[in-house]
Coordinates of C-alpha atoms in Angstrom, one line a residue:
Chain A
X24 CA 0.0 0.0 0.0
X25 CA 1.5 3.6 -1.3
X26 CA 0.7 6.5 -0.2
X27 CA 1.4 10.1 -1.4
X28 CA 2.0 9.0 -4.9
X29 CA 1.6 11.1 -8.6
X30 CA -1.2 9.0 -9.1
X31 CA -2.8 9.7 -5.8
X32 CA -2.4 13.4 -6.0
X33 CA -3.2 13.9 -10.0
X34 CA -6.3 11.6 -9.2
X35 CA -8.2 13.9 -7.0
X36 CA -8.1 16.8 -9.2
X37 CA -8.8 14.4 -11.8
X38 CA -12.0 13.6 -10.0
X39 CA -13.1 17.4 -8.9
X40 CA -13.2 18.2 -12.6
X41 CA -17.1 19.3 -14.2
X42 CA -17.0 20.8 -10.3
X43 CA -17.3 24.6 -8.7
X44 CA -14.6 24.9 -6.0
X45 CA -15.9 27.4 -3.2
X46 CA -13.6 30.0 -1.3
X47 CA -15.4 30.3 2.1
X48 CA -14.3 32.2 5.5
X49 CA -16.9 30.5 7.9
X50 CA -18.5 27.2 8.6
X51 CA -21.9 28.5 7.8
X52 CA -20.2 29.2 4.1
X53 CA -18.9 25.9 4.0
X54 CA -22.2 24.1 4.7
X55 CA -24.0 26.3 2.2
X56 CA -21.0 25.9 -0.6
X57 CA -21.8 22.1 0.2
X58 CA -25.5 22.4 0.1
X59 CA -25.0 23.7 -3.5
X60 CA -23.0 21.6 -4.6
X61 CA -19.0 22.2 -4.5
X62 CA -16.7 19.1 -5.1
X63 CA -14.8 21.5 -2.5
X64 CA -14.2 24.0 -0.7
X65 CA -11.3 26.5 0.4
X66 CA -11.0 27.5 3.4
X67 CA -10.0 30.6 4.3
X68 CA -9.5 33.6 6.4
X69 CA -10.2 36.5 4.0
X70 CA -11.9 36.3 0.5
X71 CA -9.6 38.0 -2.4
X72 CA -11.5 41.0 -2.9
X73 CA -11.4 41.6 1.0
X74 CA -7.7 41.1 0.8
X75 CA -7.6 44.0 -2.2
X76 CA -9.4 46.0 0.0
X77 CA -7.5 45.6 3.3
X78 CA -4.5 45.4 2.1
X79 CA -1.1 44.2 4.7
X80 CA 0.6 40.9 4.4
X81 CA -2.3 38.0 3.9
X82 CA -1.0 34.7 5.2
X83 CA -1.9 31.2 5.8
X84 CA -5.1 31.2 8.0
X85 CA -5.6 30.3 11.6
X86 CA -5.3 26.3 11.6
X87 CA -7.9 26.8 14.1
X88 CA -10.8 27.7 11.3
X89 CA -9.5 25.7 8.7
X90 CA -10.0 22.1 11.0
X91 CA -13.4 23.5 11.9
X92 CA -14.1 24.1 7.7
X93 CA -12.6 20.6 7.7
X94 CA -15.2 18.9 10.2
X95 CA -18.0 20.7 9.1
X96 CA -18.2 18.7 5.6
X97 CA -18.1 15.7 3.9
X98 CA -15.8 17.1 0.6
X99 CA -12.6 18.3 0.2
X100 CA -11.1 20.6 2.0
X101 CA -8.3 22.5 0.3
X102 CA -6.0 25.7 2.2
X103 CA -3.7 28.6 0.6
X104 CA 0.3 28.8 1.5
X105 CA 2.3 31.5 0.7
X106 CA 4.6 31.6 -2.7
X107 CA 7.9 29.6 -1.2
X108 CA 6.5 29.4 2.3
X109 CA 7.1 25.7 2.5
X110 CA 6.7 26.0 6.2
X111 CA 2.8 27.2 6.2
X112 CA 2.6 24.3 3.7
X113 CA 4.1 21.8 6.3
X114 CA 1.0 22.6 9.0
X115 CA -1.0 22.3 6.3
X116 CA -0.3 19.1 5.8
X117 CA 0.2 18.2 9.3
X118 CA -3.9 19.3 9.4
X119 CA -4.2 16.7 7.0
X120 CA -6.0 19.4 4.3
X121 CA -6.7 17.6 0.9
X122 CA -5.3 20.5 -0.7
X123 CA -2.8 23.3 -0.8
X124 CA -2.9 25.8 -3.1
X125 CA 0.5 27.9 -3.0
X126 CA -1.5 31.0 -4.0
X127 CA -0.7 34.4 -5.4
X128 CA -3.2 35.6 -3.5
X129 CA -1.3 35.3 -0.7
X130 CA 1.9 38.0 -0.1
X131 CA 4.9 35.7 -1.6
X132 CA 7.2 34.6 1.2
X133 CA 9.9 34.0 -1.5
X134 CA 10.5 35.6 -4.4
X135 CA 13.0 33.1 -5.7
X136 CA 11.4 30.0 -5.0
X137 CA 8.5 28.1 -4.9
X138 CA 7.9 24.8 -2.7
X139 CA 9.6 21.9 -3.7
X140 CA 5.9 20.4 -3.9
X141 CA 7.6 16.7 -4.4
X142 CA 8.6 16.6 -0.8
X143 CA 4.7 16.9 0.4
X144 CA 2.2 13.8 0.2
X145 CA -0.5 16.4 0.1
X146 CA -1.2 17.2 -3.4
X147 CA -1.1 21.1 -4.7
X148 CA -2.2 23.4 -6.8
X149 CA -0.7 26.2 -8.3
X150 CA -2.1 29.3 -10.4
X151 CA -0.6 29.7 -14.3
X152 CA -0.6 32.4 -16.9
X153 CA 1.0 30.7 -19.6
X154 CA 1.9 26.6 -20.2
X155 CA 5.8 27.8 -19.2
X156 CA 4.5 28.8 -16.0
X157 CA 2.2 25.7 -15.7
X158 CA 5.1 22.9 -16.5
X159 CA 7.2 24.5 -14.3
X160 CA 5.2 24.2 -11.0
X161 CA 4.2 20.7 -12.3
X162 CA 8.0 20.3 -12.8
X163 CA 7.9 21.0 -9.2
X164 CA 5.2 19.0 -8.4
X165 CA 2.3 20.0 -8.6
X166 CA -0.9 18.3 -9.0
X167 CA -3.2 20.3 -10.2
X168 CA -2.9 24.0 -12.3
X169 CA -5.6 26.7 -12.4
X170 CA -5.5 30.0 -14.4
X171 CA -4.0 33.1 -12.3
X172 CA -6.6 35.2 -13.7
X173 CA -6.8 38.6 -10.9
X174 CA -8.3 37.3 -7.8
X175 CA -10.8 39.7 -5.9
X176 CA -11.8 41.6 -8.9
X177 CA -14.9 39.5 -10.4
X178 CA -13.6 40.7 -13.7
X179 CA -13.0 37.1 -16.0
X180 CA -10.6 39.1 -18.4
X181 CA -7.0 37.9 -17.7
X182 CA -8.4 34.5 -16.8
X183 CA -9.6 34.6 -20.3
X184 CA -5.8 35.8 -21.3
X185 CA -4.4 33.2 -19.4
X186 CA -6.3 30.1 -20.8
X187 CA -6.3 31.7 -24.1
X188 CA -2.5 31.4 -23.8
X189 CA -2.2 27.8 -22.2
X190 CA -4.1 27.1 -25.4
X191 CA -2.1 28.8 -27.9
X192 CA 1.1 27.4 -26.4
X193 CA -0.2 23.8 -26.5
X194 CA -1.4 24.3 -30.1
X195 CA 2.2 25.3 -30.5
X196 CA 3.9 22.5 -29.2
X197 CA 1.8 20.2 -30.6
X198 CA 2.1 21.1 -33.7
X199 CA 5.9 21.2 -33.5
X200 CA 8.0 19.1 -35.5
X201 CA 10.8 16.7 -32.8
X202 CA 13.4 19.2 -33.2
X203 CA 11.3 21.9 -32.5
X204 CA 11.1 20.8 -29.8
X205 CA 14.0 21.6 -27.0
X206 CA 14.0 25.6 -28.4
X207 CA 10.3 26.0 -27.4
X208 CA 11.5 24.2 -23.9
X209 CA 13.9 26.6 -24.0
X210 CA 11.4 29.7 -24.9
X211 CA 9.0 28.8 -22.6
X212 CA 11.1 28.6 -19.9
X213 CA 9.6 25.0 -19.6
X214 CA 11.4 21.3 -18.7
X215 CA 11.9 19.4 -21.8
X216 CA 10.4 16.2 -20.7
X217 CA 6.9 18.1 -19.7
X218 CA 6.8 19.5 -23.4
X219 CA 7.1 15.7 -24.6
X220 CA 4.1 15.1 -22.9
X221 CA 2.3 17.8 -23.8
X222 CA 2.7 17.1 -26.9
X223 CA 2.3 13.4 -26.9
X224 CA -0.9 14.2 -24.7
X225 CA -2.6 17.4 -26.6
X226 CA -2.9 18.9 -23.1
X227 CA -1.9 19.8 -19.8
X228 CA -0.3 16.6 -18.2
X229 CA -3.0 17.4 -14.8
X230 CA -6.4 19.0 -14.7
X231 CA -6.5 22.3 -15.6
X232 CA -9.2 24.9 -13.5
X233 CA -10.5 28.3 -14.0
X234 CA -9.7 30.9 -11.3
X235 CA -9.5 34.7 -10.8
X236 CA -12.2 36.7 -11.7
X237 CA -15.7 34.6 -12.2
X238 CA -18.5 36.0 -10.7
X239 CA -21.5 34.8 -13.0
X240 CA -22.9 31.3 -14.0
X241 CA -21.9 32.8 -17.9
X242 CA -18.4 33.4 -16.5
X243 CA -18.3 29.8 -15.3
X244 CA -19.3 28.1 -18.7
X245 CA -17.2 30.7 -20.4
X246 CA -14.1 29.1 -19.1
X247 CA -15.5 25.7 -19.6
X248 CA -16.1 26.2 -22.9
X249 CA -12.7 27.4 -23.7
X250 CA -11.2 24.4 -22.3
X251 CA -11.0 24.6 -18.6
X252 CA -11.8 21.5 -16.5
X253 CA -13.5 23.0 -13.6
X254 CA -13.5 26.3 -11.6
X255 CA -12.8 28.4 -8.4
X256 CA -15.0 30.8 -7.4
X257 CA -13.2 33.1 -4.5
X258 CA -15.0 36.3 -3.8
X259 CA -18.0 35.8 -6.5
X260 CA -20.5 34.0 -4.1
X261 CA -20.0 35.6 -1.2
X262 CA -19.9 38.8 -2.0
X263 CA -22.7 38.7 -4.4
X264 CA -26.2 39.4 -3.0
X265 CA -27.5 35.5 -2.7
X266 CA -24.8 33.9 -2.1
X267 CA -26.6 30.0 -2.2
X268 CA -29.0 31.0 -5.5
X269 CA -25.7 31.9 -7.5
X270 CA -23.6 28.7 -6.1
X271 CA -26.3 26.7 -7.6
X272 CA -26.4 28.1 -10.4
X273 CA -22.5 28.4 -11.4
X274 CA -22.2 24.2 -10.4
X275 CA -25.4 23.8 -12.8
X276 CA -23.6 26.1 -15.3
X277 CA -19.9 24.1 -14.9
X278 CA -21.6 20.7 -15.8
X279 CA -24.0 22.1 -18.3
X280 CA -21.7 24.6 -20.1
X281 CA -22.5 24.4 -23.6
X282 CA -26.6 24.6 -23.1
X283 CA -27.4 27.9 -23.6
X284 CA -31.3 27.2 -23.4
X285 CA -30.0 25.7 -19.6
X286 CA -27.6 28.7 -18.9
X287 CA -30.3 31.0 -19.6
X288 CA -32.5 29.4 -17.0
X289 CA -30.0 29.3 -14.5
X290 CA -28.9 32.6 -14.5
X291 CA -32.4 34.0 -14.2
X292 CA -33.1 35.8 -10.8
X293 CA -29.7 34.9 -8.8
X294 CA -29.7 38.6 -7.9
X295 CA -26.9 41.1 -7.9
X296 CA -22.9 40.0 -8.5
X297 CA -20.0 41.0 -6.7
X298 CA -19.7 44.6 -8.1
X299 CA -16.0 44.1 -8.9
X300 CA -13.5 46.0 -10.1
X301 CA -12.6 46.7 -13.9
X302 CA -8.8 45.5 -14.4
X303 CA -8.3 47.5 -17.4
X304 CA -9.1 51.0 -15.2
X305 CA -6.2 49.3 -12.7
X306 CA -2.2 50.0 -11.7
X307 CA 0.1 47.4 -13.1
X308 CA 1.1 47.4 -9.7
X309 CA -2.1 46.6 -8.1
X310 CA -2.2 43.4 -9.6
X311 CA -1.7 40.0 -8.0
X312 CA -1.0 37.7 -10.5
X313 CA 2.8 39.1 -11.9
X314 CA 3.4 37.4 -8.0
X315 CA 5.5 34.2 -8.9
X316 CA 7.4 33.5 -11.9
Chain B
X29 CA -22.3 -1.4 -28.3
X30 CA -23.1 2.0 -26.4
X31 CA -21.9 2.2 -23.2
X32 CA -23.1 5.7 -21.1
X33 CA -20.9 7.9 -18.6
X34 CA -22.8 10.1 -16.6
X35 CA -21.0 13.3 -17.4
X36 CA -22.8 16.0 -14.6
X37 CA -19.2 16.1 -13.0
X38 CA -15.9 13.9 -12.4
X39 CA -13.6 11.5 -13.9
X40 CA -15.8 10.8 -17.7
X41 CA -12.8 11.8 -20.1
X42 CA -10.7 8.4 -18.3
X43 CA -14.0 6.5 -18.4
X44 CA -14.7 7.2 -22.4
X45 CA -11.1 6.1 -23.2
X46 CA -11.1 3.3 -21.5
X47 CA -15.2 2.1 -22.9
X48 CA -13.4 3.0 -26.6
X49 CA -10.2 1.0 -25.9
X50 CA -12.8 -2.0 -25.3
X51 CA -14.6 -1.4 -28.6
X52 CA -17.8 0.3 -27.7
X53 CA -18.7 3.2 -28.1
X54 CA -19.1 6.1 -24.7
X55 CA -21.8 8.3 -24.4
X56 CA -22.1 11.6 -22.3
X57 CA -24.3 11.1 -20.2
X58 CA -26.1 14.5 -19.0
X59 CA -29.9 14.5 -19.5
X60 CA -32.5 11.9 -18.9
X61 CA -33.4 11.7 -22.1
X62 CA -30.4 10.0 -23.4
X63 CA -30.9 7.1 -20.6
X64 CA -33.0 5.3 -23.5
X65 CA -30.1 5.1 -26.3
X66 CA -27.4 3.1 -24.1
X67 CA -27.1 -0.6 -23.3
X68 CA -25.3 0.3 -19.7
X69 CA -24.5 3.0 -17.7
X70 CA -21.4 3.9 -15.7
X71 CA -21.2 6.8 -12.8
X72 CA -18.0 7.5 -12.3
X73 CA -15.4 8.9 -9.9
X74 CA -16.4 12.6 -8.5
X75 CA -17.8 14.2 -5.6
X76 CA -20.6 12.0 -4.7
X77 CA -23.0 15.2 -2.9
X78 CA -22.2 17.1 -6.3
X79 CA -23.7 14.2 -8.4
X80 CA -26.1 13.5 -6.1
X81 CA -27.7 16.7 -6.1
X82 CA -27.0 17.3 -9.5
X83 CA -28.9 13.7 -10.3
X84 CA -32.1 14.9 -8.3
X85 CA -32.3 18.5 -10.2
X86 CA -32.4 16.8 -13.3
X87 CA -34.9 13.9 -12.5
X88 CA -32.5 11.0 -12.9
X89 CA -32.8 9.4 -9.7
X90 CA -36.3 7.2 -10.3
X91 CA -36.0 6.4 -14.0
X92 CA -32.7 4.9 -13.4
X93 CA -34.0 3.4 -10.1
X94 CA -36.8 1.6 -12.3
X95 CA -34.2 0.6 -15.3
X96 CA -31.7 -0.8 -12.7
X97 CA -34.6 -3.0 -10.8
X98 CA -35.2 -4.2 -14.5
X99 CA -32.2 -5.5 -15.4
X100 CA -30.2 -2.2 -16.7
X101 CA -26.5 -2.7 -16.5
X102 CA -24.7 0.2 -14.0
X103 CA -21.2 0.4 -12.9
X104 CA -20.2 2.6 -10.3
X105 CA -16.8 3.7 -9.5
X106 CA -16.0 5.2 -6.1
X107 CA -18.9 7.9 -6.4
X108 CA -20.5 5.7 -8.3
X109 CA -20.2 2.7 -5.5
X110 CA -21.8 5.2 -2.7
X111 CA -24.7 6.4 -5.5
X112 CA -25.4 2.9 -5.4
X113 CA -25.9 1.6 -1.9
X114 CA -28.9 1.5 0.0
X115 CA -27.0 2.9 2.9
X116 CA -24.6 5.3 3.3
X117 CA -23.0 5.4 6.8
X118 CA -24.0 8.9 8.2
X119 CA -25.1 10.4 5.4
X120 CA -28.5 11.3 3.9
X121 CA -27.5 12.3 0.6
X122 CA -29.6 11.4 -2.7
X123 CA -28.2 8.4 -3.8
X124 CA -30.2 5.7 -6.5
X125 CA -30.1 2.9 -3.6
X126 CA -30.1 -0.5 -5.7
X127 CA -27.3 -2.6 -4.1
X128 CA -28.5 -4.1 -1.2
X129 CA -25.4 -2.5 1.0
X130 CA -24.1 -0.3 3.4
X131 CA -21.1 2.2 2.5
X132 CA -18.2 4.2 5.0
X133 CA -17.6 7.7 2.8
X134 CA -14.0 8.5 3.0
X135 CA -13.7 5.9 4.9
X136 CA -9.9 5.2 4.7
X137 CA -9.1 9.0 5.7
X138 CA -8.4 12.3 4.0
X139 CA -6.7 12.7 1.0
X140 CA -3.2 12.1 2.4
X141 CA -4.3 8.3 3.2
X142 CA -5.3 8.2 -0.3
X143 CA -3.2 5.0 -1.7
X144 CA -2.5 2.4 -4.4
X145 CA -2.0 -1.2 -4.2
X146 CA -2.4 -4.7 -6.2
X147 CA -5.8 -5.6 -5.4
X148 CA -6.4 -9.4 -5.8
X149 CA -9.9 -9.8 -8.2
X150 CA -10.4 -13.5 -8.5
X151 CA -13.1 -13.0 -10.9
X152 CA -11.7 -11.1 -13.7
X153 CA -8.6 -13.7 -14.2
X154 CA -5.0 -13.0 -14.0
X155 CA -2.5 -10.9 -12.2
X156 CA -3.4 -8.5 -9.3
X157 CA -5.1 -5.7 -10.8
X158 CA -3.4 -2.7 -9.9
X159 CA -6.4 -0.3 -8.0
X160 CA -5.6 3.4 -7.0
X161 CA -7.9 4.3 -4.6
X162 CA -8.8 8.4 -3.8
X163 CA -10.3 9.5 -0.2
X164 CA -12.4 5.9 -1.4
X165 CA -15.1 4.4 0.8
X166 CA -15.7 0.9 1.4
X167 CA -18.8 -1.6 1.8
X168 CA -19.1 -2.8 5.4
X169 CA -22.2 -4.9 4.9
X170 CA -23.9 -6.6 1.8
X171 CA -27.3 -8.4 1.6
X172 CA -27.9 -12.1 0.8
X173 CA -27.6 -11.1 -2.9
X174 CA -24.9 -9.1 -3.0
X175 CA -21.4 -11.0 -4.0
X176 CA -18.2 -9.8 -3.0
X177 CA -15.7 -9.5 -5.9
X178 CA -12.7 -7.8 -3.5
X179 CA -11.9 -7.3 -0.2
X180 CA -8.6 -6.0 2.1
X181 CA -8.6 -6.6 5.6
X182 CA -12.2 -7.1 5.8
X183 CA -13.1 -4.4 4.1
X184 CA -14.9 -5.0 0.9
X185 CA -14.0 -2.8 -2.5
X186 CA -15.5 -4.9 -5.1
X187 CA -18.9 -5.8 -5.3
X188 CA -21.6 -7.3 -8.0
X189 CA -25.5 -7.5 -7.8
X190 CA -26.6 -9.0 -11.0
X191 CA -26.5 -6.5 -13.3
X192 CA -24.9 -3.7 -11.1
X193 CA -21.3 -3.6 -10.6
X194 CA -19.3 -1.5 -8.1
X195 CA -15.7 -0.9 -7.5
X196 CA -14.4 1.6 -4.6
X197 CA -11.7 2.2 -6.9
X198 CA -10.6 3.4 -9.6
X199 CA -10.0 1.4 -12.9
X200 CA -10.3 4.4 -15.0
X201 CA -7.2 6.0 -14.4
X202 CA -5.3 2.7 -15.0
X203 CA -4.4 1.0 -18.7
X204 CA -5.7 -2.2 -17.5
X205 CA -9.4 -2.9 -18.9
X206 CA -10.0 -6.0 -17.6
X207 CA -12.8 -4.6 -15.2
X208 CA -14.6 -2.6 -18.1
X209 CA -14.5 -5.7 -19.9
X210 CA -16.0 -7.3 -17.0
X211 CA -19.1 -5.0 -17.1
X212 CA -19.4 -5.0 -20.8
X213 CA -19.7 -8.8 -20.8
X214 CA -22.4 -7.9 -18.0
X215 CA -24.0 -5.4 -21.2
X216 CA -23.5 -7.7 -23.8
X217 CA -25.7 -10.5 -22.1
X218 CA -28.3 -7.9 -20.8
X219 CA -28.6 -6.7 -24.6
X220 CA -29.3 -10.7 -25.7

């Protein structure tokens, strides 16, 4: 009997895909993203968009909340750790979370160097704007990649960039002739063994999720439709006006994304969205997701 | 042959490679509708609330209740195994109900308990099949017509009730199809 394997830790995320994964700051939150019908739920102290808002150093969140998250429901549980902060990622484990997300959101304890993810037999996931980006935190080991997209904002724009560009890169490299091959490694900054398999596969060697930015069931299915596995919703639930009506209707959207007729329906009376925050009016320096490398 | 996956969330892509590997042909599975042009049906590996709840919004839960009393081939991996039972340990989640059992959710621990190992499956021939099993439950009791296919330790992880098959792992993400071709033998003599 093994434990902590690739397998293991690719086959969750392998098994959250069609699935809405729910940021949420309370138990009450947890039991409602449940009740709607998350594959999981992330626990945590402070949603993006109140993070924006507050501003300071945002952290790892009290252990404390996260175990009472953890008891409250039957699905996964999964936790943020800083960039490089391989130590919030260690109690992390030791809480026995499902997953950890080493998460731009969070203020980067390293701006070298992100956890040697091998070393955990928790699995992570880790946020992507390009496939270089994504093969090298799977070179790392990560489990599971998600667009950056700009957390807190409710605007889907750069998580449309982002899995616009996974695609375009994949396209790229699997259109490549063999020695092609090692000077796209090289461009995108990527190790050569992942680009085989990307282009022996056709995709992204782990599940792939939308995150950064959705805040309507059309959002959702949006991302879905452009090839996105699944999605995170952070801030766009519960800092929208009926917080359970729009779960429900972003999990309906995720597993039904190409019926329109459906989407239509679903998106009917959920009341008001996050109001958000237009990237395009924003400061280069204001956003989150140039954090990592 | 047409062999159904019930796509409303979790591991289908792994599921419809492995159903084409074997020669038949995988259907999506999303709407009731589409229940009537498959000869089997498999749920696989997800969240098993999600598909629960997803199953009862979209009116699945009786007609496939009344094609699985008739005779209906389903296969259900780990979510699948739980939608299933008649019991769930602790749990009052929507769930079809048509193996005479009782399941443990997440009953070998959290995600970092989550393990893989050569599973002995006398009934599919051969070598140890090699089963990867994800925050999986297991059956702790089954009814006089219930026959147990695997166990470890007392714990049993394989499990057949005439024409419904379950498996608290999962075979999908592994190259060996002998356990697909073990429920589309099941299909092949429900079709005759």
């Amino acid at each position: 009997m093994e434990t902590g394997t690739v397998k293991v830790k690719r086959g969750l995320a392998e098994m959250l895909k069609g699935g809405v994964i729910m940021d949420v700051t309370t138990v009450e939150q947890a039991k409602i993203a449940e009740e709607a019908g998350a594959v999981a739920v992330m626990a945590l102290e402070r949603v993006p968009a109140d993070i924006r808002a507050e501003g300071g150093v945002a952290r790892m969140s009290d252990p404390e909340m996260i175990l009472k998250i953890m008891d409250a429901v039957s699905i996964p549980v999964m936790a943020k750790a800083r960039i490089g902060h391989f130590v919030e990622a260690q109690i992390l484990e030791a809480l026995e979370i499902d997953y950890i997300d080493e998460s731009e959101v969070l203020t980067p304890a390293d701006e070298l160097y992100h956890i040697n993810k091998h070393a955990f037999k928790v699995p992570f996931v880790c946020g992507a704007r390009n496939l270089g980006e994504a093969l090298r935190r799977i070179g790392e080991g990560a489990a599971m990649i998600r667009t950056k997209g700009e957390a807190g904002t409710g605007d889907v724009v750069e998580a449309v960039r982002h899995i616009r560009q996974v695609n375009e890169d994949i396209r790229r490299v699997v259109s490549a002739s063999p020695e092609e091959l090692m000077t796209i490694a090289k461009e995108l900054g990527a190790p050569y063994e992942l680009v085989l398999e990307v282009k022996e596969l056709g995709r992204l060697p782990v599940v792939n999720f939308a995150a950064g930015g959705i805040a309507t069931p059309a959002d959702a299915a949006l991302m879905m439709q452009l090839g996105c596995d699944g999605i995170f919703v952070g801030s766009g639930i519960f800092k929208s006006d009926n917080p359970y009506k729009r779960a429900k209707a972003i999990v309906e959207a995720t597993a039904h994304y190409n019926d329109a007729k459906l989407l239509a329906k679903v998106s009917a009376g959920i009341g008001t969205a996050m109001r958000g925050m237009n990237i395009g009016a924003m400061k280069e320096e204001e956003k989150i997701a140039g954090r990592g490398w | 042959m047409k062999i159904g996956v019930l796509a409303l969330q979790g591991a289908v892509r792994e599921h419809c490679q492995a159903i084409r590997a074997c020669g038949a042909e995988p259907v999506e599975i999303k709407y009731v509708d589409q229940l009537q042009e498959i000869d089997g049906l498999i749920i696989p590996g997800g969240e098993s609330t999600t598909v629960g709840k997803l199953m009862v919004r979209h009116e699945m839960i009786e007609p496939l209740q009344r094609m699985g009393a008739e005779g209906f081939p389903v296969f259900g991996t780990c979510t699948g195994l739980i939608l299933l039972a008649k019991d769930i340990h602790g749990s009052d989640q929507p769930r079809l109900g048509l193996m005479d059992m009782t399941v443990e959710r997440n009953a070998f621990g959290r995600q970092i308990a989550s393990f893989e190992m050569d599973l002995s499956i006398p009934e599919i021939g051969g070598p140890d099949f090699h089963a990867i099993f994800i925050r999986a439950p297991y059956i702790s009791r089954v009814g006089p017509g219930v026959r147990v296919l695997a166990e470890y330790e007392g714990k049993i992880l394989m499990a057949r009730e005439n024409n419904l098959l379950a498996a608290a792992f999962h075979p999908e993400l592994t190259e060996d199809l002998r356990i697909h071709r073990y429920f589309l033998e099941i299909v092949s003599n429900y079709i005759k």
